[in-house]
Amino acid sequence: MSQLDIIIAPDPKLKEHCGLILDFNDEVKILLERMFQTMKKAPGIGLAGPQVGLNKRMIVVDTTQSEEKGKALKMINPNIVWRSKEFKKHEEGCLSIPGYYEYINRPDKIIVEYLNENNEKIELEAQGLLSVVIQHEVDHLDGILFIDHISSLKRGIISRKLKKYKRSIKKGNSK
Ligand code: NI
């Protein structure tokens, strides 16, 4: 199964609001599996539709390597229906922002509703790393990147460095 190309920020495709998936079909299932494989290969622990050019509310998550009780999940139309009042800071990175990590403050626990790859409605309570990853990926579906949660000064610096990095890749490819 062929992998998908990961879009690097800054890119307008990463700033769009994604639409709900209304038709559940085999194509959605196949795309989720391709996203999962792309995430594993990168390697990463989460990936959202817009990061691979799909303007659809779908995410994949895999925290099985990092946590004792981690999960590998494919989620369609994830919707966070409850957030704890308690917040926790966690260091985050993103496959669309290679090489940068920042501590982000988010609700510690969440309840998320979604459809799984078998079109079953699931309600999941998540905490710790799994909660962080799901919140990070759901943000992507609304055009929000983790650097949108940090100061505009820091965000500007990272953005400029990423632009430079993207130009250097383009030059490399045209040689
Ligand atoms: Ni990300």
Coordinates of C-alpha atoms and ligand atoms in Angstrom, one line a residue:
M1 CA 0.0 0.0 0.0
S2 CA 1.5 3.3 -1.1
Q3 CA 2.3 5.9 1.4
L4 CA 1.2 9.5 1.4
D5 CA 3.3 12.6 1.3
I6 CA 3.4 14.7 4.5
I7 CA 2.8 18.4 4.0
I8 CA 5.3 20.6 5.9
A9 CA 4.2 23.9 7.5
P10 CA 3.7 26.7 6.6
D11 CA 1.2 25.6 4.0
P12 CA -2.4 26.9 3.4
K13 CA -3.6 23.3 3.3
L14 CA -2.8 23.0 7.0
K15 CA -4.9 26.0 7.9
E16 CA -8.2 24.8 6.5
H17 CA -11.3 23.6 8.4
C18 CA -12.0 20.0 7.4
G19 CA -15.5 18.7 6.6
L20 CA -17.3 15.8 8.2
I21 CA -17.1 12.4 6.5
L22 CA -20.7 11.6 5.6
D23 CA -20.2 8.6 3.4
F24 CA -18.5 5.7 5.1
N25 CA -17.0 3.4 2.4
D26 CA -14.0 1.3 1.5
E27 CA -12.1 4.3 0.2
V28 CA -12.2 5.9 3.7
K29 CA -11.0 2.6 5.1
I30 CA -8.1 2.4 2.6
L31 CA -7.1 6.0 3.2
L32 CA -7.1 5.4 7.0
E33 CA -4.8 2.4 6.5
R34 CA -2.5 4.5 4.2
M35 CA -2.4 7.3 6.8
F36 CA -1.6 4.7 9.5
Q37 CA 1.3 3.3 7.5
T38 CA 2.6 6.8 6.6
M39 CA 2.5 7.7 10.3
K40 CA 4.4 4.5 11.4
K41 CA 7.0 5.0 8.7
A42 CA 7.7 8.7 9.5
P43 CA 7.8 7.7 12.4
G44 CA 5.1 9.4 14.4
I45 CA 2.4 8.8 16.9
G46 CA -0.4 10.8 15.3
L47 CA -1.4 12.0 11.8
A48 CA -4.4 14.0 10.6
G49 CA -6.1 14.2 7.2
P50 CA -4.9 17.7 6.2
Q51 CA -1.3 16.7 6.8
V52 CA -1.5 14.4 3.8
G53 CA -3.7 16.7 1.7
L54 CA -7.1 15.2 2.7
N55 CA -9.5 17.8 3.8
K56 CA -11.5 15.3 5.8
R57 CA -12.1 14.7 9.5
M58 CA -10.0 11.6 9.9
I59 CA -7.0 11.0 12.2
V60 CA -4.8 8.1 13.2
V61 CA -3.0 7.6 16.5
D62 CA -0.6 5.1 17.9
T63 CA 0.8 5.4 21.4
T64 CA 1.4 1.7 21.9
Q65 CA 5.2 2.2 21.8
S66 CA 5.3 5.0 24.3
E67 CA 2.8 4.0 27.0
E68 CA 2.0 0.8 28.8
K69 CA -1.7 1.2 28.0
G70 CA -1.3 3.0 24.7
K71 CA -3.7 2.5 21.8
A72 CA -3.6 2.3 18.0
L73 CA -6.7 4.0 16.7
K74 CA -8.3 5.1 13.4
M75 CA -10.8 7.8 14.0
I76 CA -13.5 9.2 11.7
N77 CA -15.2 12.5 12.7
P78 CA -13.6 12.6 16.2
N79 CA -15.4 15.0 18.4
I80 CA -14.1 16.0 21.9
V81 CA -17.3 16.1 24.0
W82 CA -15.7 16.7 27.4
R83 CA -12.4 18.2 28.7
S84 CA -11.2 18.1 32.3
K85 CA -10.7 21.4 34.1
E86 CA -7.2 20.1 35.1
F87 CA -4.5 21.0 32.6
K88 CA -1.1 19.5 32.0
K89 CA 1.9 20.5 30.1
H90 CA 3.4 18.0 27.6
E91 CA 6.1 18.3 25.1
E92 CA 4.7 18.1 21.5
G93 CA 6.1 17.8 18.1
C94 CA 4.4 17.4 14.7
L95 CA 5.3 15.6 11.5
S96 CA 4.4 18.8 9.6
I97 CA 6.8 20.8 11.8
P98 CA 9.9 18.6 11.7
G99 CA 12.6 19.3 14.3
Y100 CA 10.7 21.5 16.7
Y101 CA 9.2 20.6 20.1
E102 CA 7.4 22.8 22.6
Y103 CA 5.6 22.4 25.9
I104 CA 1.9 22.9 25.4
N105 CA -0.7 23.2 28.1
R106 CA -3.9 21.2 27.5
P107 CA -6.7 19.6 29.4
D108 CA -5.4 16.4 31.1
K109 CA -8.4 14.2 30.4
I110 CA -10.9 14.2 27.5
I111 CA -13.9 12.2 26.3
V112 CA -13.9 11.8 22.5
E113 CA -16.6 10.3 20.3
Y114 CA -15.8 9.0 16.8
L115 CA -16.5 6.3 14.3
N116 CA -13.9 3.6 14.0
E117 CA -12.8 1.9 10.8
N118 CA -15.8 -0.5 11.0
N119 CA -18.2 2.4 11.2
E120 CA -19.0 1.8 14.9
K121 CA -19.7 4.7 17.2
I122 CA -17.1 4.7 20.0
E123 CA -16.8 6.8 23.1
L124 CA -13.4 6.9 24.6
E125 CA -11.9 8.5 27.7
A126 CA -8.3 9.4 27.3
Q127 CA -5.6 10.7 29.6
G128 CA -1.9 11.5 29.5
L129 CA -0.1 11.0 26.2
L130 CA -3.2 9.5 24.4
S131 CA -5.2 12.6 25.4
V132 CA -2.5 14.9 24.2
V133 CA -2.2 13.2 20.8
I134 CA -5.9 13.1 20.1
Q135 CA -6.3 16.8 21.0
H136 CA -3.3 17.7 18.8
E137 CA -4.8 15.8 15.9
V138 CA -8.3 17.1 16.3
D139 CA -6.8 20.6 16.3
H140 CA -5.3 19.8 12.8
L141 CA -8.9 19.2 11.5
D142 CA -9.7 22.9 12.4
G143 CA -6.5 24.3 10.9
I144 CA -4.8 24.6 14.2
L145 CA -1.1 23.6 14.7
F146 CA 0.6 23.1 18.0
I147 CA 2.7 26.3 17.4
D148 CA -0.6 28.2 17.4
H149 CA -0.7 27.6 21.1
I150 CA 2.7 29.3 21.8
S151 CA 3.7 32.9 21.7
S152 CA 3.6 34.7 18.3
L153 CA 7.3 35.6 18.7
K154 CA 8.3 31.9 19.0
R155 CA 5.9 30.9 16.3
G156 CA 7.3 33.5 13.9
I157 CA 10.9 32.2 14.4
I158 CA 9.8 28.6 13.8
S159 CA 7.8 29.6 10.7
R160 CA 10.8 31.4 9.2
K161 CA 13.1 28.5 9.8
L162 CA 10.6 26.1 8.3
K163 CA 10.3 28.3 5.1
K164 CA 14.1 28.2 4.8
Y165 CA 14.1 24.5 5.3
K166 CA 11.4 24.0 2.6
R167 CA 13.4 26.2 0.1
S168 CA 16.5 24.1 0.8
I169 CA 14.5 20.8 0.0
K170 CA 13.2 22.3 -3.2
K171 CA 16.7 23.3 -4.3
G172 CA 17.9 19.8 -3.4
N173 CA 15.2 18.2 -5.5
S174 CA 15.8 20.3 -8.6
K175 CA 19.5 19.4 -8.8
Ligands
NI1 NI 0.7 17.5 14.1

